[in-house]
mmCIF file of C-alpha atoms in Angstrom:
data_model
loop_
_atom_site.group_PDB
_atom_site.id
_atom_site.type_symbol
_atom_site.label_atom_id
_atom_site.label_comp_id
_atom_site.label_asym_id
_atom_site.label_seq_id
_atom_site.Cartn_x
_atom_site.Cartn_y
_atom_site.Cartn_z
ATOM 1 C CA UNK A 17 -16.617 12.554 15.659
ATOM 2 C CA UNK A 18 -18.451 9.365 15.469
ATOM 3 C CA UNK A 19 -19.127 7.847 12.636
ATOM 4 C CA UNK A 20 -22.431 6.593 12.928
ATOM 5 C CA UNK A 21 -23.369 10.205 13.885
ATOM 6 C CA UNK A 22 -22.454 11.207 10.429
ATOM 7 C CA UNK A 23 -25.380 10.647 8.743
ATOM 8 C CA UNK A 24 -27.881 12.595 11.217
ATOM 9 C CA UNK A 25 -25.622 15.696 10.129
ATOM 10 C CA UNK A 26 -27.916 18.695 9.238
ATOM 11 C CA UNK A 27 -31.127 17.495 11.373
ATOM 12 C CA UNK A 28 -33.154 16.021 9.120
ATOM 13 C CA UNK A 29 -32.206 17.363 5.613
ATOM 14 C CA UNK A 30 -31.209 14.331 4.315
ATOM 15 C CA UNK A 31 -28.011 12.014 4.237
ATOM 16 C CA UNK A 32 -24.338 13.191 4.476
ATOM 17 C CA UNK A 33 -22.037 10.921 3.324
ATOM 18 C CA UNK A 34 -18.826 10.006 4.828
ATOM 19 C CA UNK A 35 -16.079 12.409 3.700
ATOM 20 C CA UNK A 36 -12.074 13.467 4.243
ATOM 21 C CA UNK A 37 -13.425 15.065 7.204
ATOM 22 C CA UNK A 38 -13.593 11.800 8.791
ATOM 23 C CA UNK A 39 -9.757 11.209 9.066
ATOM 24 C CA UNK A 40 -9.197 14.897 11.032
ATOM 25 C CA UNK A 41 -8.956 12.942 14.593
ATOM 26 C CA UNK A 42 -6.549 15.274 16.739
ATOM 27 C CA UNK A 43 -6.385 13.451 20.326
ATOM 28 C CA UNK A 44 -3.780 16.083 22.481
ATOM 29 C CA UNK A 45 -3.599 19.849 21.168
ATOM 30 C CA UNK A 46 -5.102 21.387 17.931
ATOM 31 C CA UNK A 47 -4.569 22.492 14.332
ATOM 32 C CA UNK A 48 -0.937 21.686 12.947
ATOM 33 C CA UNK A 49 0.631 20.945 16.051
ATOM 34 C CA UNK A 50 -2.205 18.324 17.059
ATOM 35 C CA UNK A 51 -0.668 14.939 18.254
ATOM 36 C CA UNK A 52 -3.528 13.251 15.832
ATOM 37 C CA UNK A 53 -4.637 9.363 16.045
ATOM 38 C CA UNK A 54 -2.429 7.900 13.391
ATOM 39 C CA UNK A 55 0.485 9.598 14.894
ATOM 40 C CA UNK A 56 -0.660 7.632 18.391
ATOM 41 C CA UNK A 57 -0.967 4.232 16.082
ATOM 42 C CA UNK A 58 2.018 4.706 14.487
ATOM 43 C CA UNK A 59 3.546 4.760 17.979
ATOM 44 C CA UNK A 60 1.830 2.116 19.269
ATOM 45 C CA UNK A 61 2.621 -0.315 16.033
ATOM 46 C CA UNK A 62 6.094 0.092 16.490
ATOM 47 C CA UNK A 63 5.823 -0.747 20.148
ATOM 48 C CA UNK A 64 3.970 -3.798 18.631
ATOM 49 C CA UNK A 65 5.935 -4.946 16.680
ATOM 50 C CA UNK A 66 8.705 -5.006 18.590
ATOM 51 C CA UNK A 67 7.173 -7.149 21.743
ATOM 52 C CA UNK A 68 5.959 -9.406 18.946
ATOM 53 C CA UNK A 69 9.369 -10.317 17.419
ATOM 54 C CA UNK A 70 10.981 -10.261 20.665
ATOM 55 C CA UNK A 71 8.955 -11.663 22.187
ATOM 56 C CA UNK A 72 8.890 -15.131 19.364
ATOM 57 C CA UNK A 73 12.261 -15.071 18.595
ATOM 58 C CA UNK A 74 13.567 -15.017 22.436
ATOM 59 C CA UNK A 75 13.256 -18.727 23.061
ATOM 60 C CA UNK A 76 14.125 -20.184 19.758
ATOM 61 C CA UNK A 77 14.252 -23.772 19.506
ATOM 62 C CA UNK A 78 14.053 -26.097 16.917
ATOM 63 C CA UNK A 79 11.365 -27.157 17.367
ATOM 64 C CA UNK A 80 9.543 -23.968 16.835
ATOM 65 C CA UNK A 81 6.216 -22.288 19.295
ATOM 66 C CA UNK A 82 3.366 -21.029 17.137
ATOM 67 C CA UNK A 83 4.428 -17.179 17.957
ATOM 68 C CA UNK A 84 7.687 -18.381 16.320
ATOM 69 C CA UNK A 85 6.437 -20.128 13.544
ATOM 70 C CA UNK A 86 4.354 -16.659 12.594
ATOM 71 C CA UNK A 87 7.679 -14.845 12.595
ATOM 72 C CA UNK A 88 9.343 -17.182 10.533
ATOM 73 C CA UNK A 89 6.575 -17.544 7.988
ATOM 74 C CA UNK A 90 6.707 -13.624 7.354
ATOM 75 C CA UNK A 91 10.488 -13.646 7.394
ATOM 76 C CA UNK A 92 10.546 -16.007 4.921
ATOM 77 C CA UNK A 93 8.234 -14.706 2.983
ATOM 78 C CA UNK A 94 9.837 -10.956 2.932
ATOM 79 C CA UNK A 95 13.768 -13.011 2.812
ATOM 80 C CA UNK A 96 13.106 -15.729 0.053
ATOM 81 C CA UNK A 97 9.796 -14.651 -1.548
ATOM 82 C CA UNK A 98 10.471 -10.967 -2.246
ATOM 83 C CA UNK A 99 14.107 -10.034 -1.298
ATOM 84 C CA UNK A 100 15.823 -12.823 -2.478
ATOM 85 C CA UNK A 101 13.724 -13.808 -6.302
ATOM 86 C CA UNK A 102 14.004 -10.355 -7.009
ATOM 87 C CA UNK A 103 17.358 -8.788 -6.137
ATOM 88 C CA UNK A 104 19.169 -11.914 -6.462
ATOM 89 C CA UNK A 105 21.214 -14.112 -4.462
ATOM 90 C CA UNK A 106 24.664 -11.915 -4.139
ATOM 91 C CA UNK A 107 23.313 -8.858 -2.583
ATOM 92 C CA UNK A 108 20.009 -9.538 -1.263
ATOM 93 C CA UNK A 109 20.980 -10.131 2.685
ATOM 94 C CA UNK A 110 21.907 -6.393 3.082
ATOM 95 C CA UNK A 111 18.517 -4.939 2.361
ATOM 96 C CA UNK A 112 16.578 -7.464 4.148
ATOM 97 C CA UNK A 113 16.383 -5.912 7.072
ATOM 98 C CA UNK A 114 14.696 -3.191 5.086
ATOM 99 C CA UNK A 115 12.501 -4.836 3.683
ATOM 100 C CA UNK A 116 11.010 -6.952 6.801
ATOM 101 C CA UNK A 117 11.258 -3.819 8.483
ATOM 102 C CA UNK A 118 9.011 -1.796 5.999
ATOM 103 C CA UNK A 119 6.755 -5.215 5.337
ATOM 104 C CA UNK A 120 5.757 -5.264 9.477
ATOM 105 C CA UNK A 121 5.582 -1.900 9.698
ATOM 106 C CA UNK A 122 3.369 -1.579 6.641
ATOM 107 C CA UNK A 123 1.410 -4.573 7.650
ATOM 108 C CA UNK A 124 0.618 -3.358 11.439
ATOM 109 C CA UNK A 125 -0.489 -0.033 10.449
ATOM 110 C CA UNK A 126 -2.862 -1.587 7.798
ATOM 111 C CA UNK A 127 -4.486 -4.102 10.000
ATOM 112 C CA UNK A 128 -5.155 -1.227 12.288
ATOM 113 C CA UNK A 129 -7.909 -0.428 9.863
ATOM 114 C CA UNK A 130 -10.101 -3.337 10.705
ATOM 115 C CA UNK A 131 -8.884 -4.345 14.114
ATOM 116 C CA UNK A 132 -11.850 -2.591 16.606
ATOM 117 C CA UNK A 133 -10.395 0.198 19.040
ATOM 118 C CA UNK A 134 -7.804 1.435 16.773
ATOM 119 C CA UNK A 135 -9.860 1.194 13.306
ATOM 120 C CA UNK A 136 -8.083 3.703 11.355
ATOM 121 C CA UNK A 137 -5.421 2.884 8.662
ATOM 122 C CA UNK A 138 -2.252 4.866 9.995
ATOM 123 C CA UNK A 139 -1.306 4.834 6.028
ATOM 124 C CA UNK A 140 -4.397 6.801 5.252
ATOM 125 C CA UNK A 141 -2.583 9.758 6.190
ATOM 126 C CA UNK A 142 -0.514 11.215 3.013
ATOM 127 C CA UNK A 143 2.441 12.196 5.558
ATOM 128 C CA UNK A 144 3.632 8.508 6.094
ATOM 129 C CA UNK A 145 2.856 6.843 3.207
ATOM 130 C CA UNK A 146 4.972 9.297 1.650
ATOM 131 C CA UNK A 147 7.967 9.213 4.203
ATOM 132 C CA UNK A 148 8.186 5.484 3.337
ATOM 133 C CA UNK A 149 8.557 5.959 -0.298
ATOM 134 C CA UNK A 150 10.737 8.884 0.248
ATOM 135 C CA UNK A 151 13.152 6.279 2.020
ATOM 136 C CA UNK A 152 13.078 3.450 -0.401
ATOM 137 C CA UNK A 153 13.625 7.000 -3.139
ATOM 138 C CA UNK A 154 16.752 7.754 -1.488
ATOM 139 C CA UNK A 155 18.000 4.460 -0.684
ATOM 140 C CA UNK A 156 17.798 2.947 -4.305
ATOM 141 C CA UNK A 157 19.375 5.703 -5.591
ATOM 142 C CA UNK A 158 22.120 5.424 -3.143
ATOM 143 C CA UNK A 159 22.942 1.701 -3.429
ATOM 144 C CA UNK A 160 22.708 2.374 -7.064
ATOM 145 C CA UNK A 161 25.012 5.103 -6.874
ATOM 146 C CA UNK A 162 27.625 3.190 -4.958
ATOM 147 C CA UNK A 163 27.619 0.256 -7.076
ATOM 148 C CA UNK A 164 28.227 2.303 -10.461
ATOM 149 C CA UNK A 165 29.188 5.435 -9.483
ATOM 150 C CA UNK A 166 27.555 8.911 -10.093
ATOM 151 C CA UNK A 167 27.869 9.100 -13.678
ATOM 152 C CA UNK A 168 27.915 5.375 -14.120
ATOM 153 C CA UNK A 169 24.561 5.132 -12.274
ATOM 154 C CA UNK A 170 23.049 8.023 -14.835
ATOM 155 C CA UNK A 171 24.590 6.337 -17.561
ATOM 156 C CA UNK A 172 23.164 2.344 -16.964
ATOM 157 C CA UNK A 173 19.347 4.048 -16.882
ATOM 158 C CA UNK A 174 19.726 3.932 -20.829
ATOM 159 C CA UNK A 175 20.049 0.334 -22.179
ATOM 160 C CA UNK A 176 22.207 -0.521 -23.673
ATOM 161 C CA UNK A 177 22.529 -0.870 -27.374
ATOM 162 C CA UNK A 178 20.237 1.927 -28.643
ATOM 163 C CA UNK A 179 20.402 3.769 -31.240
ATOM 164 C CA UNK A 180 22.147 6.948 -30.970
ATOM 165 C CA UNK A 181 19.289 9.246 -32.051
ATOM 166 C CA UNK A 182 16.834 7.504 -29.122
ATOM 167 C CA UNK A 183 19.420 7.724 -26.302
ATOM 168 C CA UNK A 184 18.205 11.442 -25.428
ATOM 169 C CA UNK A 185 14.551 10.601 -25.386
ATOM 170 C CA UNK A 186 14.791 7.427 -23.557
ATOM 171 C CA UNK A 187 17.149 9.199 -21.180
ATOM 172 C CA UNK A 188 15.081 11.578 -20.319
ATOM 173 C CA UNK A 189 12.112 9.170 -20.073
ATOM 174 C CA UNK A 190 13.790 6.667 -17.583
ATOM 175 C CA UNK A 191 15.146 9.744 -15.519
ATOM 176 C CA UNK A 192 11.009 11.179 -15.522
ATOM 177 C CA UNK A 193 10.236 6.996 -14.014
ATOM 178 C CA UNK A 194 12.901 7.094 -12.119
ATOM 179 C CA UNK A 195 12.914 11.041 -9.820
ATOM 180 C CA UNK A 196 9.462 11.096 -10.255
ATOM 181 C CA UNK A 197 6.842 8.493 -10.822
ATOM 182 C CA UNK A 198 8.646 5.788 -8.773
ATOM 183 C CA UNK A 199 8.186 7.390 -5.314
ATOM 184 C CA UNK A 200 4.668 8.823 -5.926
ATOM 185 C CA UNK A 201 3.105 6.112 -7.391
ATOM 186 C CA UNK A 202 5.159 3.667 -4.770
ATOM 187 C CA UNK A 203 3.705 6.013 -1.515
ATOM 188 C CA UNK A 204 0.453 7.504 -3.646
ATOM 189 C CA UNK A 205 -0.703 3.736 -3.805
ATOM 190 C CA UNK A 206 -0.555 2.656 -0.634
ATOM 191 C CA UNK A 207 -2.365 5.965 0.818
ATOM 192 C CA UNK A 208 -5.165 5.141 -1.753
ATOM 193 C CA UNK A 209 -5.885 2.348 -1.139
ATOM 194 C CA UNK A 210 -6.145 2.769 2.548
ATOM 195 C CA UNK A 211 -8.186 6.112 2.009
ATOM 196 C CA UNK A 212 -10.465 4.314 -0.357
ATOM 197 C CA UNK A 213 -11.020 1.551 1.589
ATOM 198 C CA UNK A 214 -11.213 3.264 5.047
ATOM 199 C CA UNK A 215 -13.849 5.908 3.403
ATOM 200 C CA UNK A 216 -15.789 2.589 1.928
ATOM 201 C CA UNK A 217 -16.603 1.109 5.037
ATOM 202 C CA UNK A 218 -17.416 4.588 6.789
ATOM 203 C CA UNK A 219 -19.853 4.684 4.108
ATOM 204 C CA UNK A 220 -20.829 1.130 4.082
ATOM 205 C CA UNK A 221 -21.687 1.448 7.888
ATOM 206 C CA UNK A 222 -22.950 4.854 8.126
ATOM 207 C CA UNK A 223 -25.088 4.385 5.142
ATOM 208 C CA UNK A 224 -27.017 1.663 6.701
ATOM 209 C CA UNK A 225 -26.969 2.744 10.218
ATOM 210 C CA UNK A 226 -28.798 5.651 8.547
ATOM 211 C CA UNK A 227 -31.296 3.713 6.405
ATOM 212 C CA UNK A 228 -31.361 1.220 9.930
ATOM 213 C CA UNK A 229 -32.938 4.697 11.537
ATOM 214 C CA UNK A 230 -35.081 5.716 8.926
ATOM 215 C CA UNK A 231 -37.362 2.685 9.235
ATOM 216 C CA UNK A 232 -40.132 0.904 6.640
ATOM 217 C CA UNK A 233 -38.269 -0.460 3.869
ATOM 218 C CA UNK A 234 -35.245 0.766 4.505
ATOM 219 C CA UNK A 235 -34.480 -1.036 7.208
ATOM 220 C CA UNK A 236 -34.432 -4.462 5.063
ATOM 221 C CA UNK A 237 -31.671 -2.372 2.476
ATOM 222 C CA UNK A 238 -29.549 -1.179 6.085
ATOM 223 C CA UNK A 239 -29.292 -5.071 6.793
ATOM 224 C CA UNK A 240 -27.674 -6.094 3.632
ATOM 225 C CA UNK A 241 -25.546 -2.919 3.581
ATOM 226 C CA UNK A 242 -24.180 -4.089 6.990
ATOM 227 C CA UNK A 243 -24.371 -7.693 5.654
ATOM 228 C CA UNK A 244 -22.287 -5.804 3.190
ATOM 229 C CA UNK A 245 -19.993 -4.013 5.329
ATOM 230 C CA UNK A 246 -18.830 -7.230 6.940
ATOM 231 C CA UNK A 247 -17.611 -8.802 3.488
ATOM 232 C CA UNK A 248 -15.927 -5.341 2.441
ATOM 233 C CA UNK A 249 -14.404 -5.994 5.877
ATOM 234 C CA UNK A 250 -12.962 -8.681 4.802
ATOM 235 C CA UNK A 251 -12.160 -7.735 1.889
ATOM 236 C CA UNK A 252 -10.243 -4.811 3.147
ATOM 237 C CA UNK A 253 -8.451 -7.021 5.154
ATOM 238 C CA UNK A 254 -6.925 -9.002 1.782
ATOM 239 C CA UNK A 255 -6.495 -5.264 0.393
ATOM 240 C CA UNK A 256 -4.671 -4.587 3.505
ATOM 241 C CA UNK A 257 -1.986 -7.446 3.286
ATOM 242 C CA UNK A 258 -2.055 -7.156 -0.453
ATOM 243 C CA UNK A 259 -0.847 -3.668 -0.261
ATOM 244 C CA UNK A 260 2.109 -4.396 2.389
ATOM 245 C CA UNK A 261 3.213 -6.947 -0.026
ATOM 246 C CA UNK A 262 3.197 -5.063 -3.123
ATOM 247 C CA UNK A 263 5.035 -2.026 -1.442
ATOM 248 C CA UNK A 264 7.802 -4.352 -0.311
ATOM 249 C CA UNK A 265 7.566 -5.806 -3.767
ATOM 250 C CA UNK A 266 8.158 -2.917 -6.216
ATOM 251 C CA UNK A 267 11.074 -1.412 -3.306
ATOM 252 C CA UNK A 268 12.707 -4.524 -4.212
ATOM 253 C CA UNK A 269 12.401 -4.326 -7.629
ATOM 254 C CA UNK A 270 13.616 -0.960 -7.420
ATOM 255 C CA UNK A 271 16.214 -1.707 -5.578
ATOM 256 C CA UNK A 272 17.277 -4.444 -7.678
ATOM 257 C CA UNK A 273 17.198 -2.281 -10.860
ATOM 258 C CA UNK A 274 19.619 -0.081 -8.966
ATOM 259 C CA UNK A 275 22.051 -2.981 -8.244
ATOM 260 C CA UNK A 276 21.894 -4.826 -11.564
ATOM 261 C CA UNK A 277 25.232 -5.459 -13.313
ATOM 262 C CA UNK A 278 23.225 -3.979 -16.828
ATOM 263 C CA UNK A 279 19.659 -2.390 -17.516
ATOM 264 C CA UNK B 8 -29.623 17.026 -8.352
ATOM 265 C CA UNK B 9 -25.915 17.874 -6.777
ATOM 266 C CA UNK B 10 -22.833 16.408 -6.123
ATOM 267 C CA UNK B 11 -19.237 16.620 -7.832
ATOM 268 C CA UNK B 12 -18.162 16.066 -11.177
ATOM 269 C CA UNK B 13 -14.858 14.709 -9.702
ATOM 270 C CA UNK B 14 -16.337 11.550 -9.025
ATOM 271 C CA UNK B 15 -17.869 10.836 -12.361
ATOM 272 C CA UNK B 16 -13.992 11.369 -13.461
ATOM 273 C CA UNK B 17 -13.111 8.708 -10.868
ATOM 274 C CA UNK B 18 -15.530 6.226 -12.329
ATOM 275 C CA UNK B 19 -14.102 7.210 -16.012
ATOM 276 C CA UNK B 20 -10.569 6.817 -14.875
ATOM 277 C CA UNK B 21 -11.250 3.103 -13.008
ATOM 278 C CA UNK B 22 -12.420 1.560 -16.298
ATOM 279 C CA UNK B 23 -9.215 1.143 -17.806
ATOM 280 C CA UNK B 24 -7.075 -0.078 -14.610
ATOM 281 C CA UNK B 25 -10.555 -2.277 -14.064
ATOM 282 C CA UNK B 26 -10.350 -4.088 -17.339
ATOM 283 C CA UNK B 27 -5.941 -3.566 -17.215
ATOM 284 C CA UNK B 28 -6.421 -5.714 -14.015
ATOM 285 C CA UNK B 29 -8.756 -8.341 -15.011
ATOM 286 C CA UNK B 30 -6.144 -8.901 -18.295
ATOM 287 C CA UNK B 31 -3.324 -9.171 -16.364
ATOM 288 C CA UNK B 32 -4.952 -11.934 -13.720
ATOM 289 C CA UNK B 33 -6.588 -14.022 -16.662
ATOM 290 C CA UNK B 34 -2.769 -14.186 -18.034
ATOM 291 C CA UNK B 35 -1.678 -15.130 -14.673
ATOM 292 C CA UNK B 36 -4.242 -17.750 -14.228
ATOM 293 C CA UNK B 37 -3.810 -19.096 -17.984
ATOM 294 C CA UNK B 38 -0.038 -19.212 -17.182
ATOM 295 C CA UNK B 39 -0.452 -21.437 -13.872
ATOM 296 C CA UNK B 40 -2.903 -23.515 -15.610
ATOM 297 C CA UNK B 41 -0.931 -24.507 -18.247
ATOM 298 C CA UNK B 42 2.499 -24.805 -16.071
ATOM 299 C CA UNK B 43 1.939 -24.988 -12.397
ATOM 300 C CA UNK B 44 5.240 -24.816 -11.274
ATOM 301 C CA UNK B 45 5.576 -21.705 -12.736
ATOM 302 C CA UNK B 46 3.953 -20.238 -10.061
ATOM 303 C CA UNK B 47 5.934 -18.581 -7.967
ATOM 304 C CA UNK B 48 7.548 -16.576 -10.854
ATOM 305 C CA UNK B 49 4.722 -15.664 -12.151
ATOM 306 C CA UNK B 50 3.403 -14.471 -8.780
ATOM 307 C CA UNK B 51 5.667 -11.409 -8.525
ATOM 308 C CA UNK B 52 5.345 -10.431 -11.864
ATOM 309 C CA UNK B 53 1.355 -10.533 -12.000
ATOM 310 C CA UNK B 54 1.213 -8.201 -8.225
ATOM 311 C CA UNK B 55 3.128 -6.473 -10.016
ATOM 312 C CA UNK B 56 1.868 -5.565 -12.901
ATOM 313 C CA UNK B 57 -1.552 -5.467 -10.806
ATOM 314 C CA UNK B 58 0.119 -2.525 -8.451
ATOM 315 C CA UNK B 59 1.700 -0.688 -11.952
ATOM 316 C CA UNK B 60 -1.805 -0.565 -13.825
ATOM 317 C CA UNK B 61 -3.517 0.476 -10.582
ATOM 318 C CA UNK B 62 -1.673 3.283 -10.319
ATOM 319 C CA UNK B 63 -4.059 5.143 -12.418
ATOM 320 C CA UNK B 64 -7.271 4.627 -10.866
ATOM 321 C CA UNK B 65 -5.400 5.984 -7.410
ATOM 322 C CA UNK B 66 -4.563 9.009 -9.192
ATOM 323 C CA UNK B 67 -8.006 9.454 -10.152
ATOM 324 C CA UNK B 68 -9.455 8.836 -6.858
ATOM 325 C CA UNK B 69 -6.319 10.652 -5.341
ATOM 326 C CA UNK B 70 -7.195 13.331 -7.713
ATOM 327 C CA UNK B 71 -10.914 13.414 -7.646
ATOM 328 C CA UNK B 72 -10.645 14.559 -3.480
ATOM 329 C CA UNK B 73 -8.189 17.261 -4.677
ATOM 330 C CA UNK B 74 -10.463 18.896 -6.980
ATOM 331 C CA UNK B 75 -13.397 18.518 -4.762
ATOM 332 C CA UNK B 76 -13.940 22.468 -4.505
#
C-alpha cells in the first residue's frame, strides 16, 4: 500500500493517519508464512555488507583508498571507542567481532529507513530487534558464567560488602535488571525508535501530501510539512546511527559487567 | 471528537525521559566545558545514560500501540 494513498482512505471522510498497518508489507506468499519486506532487507543488508568489507579490505595498503578508510573509521570506532574503553584492555579482542558485527548490521538495516527504494527500517519489526538482544542476553550471561562459574556468576551480581539484611533484596533486584529488563529494554529500544521514527515521516509526508491535495490554504501548511519532512529526514538519519551506537554500547557494557573481576 | 487515550499516556510518559534527557546532556556539556579532554569518557557515559532514561518513553509509545483497542 502506498503511502501517499493513505490519506484518501475512506473517500472523502476526512484524513487517516498513518498507522501499524503501514509496516504489514508481505512481498511472496501471505499471512504468517509471508516472505515480508524486512525479511528481503535483512537479506539484502547482509549481502551488503559483506561486498562492502570485502570489497575495502581486499587491497589493503598503507596507504589506505577511501572505501578503506570508511572501514577503518567504523572499526575503530566499534574496536577502540566502544569495545575496548568499556570492557577493558585484557579481554576486549574476543568480542569484537561481535560487536562490529552487530554495529554494521544494526547500522545497514537502519539506514534502510531513509535510503529511497528500500525505505523501511528492517529494525521496525519486533522479531529482529528482539533476536539481537536475545543474543547479546545469552552471550553475557555465558562469558559471565565461564569466567566465575555458575554460582560464582550469581553470587558477584550482589556487591560486595553489603549488609547482610540487604543482600536478599538487592539480589533479587540485580537478578529482575539482569533476566529481564536488560534484553527488553536493549531490543525494545531500538524497535522504538525505528517504529517511531518510520511512523513520523509516514505521517510527516502523508499529512502534507494530503493537505498538498486539499488546496486553498492548505497547500502553504503541506509545503512546510514537507519542508518538514526533509529535516525529520535528517534527523532520523542521526537517530538512525545514534541507535546502532548505543545498542553496541550498552552490549558492551553488559558484557563487561559480566567479565569484571568484582561488581 | 475521537481518537485514543493511549496517546495522551504517551505524551504523559515522554515528559519525564524529555526533561531526564535534557539533564543528562546539560551535565555532559558542563563537563566538556569545564575539562575538554574529558571528552571521550564522558561520551559513553552521557549515550548512555541518554539510552537508560529513554527507555521509558519507548515503553510508553511501545505500550500506547498495544493498548490501541
Amino acid at each position: 500500500m502506498s503511502i501517499l494513498a493513505l490519506g484518501m482512505e475512506g473517500g472523502g471522510e476526512g484524513y487517516t493517519p498513518p498507522g501499524v498497518g503501514i509496516f504489514w508489507e508481505p512481498l511472496i506468499g501471505h499471512d504468517a508464512t509471508a516472505i515480508t519486506r524486512p525479511v528481503f532487507l535483512a537479506v539484502l543488508s547482509v549481502i551488503l555488507i559483506a561486498w562492502f568489507l570485502l570489497a575495502t579490505t581486499k587491497k589493503r595498503a598503507i596507504v589506505p583508498s577511501k572505501g578503506q578508510m570508511a572501514t577503518e573509521g567504523v572499526y575503530g570506532l566499534v574496536r577502540n571507542g566502544i569495545a575496548k574503553d568499556l570492557i577493558g584492555s585484557h579481554e576486549f579482542m574476543r568480542f569484537v567481532p561481535l560487536l562490529f558485527t552487530m554495529f554494521m548490521l544494526i547500522l545497514v538495516n537502519n539506514l534502510f529507513g531513509v535510503l529511497p527504494f528500500t525505505n523501511y527500517p528492517t529494525m521496525s519489526r519486533i522479531g529482529f530487534p528482539l533476536a539481537l538482544a536475545l543474543i547479546i542476553w545469552i552471550i553475557f550471561h555465558v562469558v559471565g558464567m565461564q569466567k566465575h562459574g555458575f554460582f560464582g556468576y550469581w553470587k558477584s551480581l550482589v556487591p560486595a560488602g553489603l549488609p547482610k539484611g540487604m543482600i536478599p533484596a538487592i539480589f533479587i533486584l540485580e537478578l529482575i535488571t539482569d533476566l529481564f529488563t536488560r534484553p527488553v529494554t536493549l531490543g525494545l529500544r531500538l524497535f522504538g525508535n525505528m517504529f517511531a521514527g518510520h511512523i513520523l515521516m509516514a505521517l510527516f509526508i502523508a499529512g502534507g501530501w494530503y493537505m498538498l491535495q486539499s488546496g486553498g490554504v492548505l497547500i502553504v501548511a503541506g509545503g512546510v510539512t514537507w519542508i518538514f519532512a526533509f529535516v525529520m529526514t535528517l534527523f532520523e538519519m542521526l537517530v538512525e546511527f545514534l541507535q546502532a551506537y548505543v545498542f553496541t554500547l550498552l552490549a558492551a557494557l553488559y558484557i563487561a559487567g559480566a567479565v569484571a573481576d568484582s561488581h | 471528537m475521537t481518537g485514543n487515550i493511549a496517546i495522551l499516556g504517551y505524551g504523559l510518559s515522554a515528559i519525564g525521559p524529555g526533561i531526564g534527557v535534557g539533564l543528562i546532556f546539560a551535565a555532559y556539556i558542563n563537563g566538556v566545558a569545564r575539562q575538554p579532554e574529558a571528552r571521550g569518557m564522558l561520551q559513553p557515559i552521557a549515550f548512555l545514560g541518554m539510552a537508560i532514561t529513554e527507555a521509558l518513553a519507548i515503553f510508553g509509545i511501545a505500550l500506547a500501540f498495544v493498548f490501541k483497542a
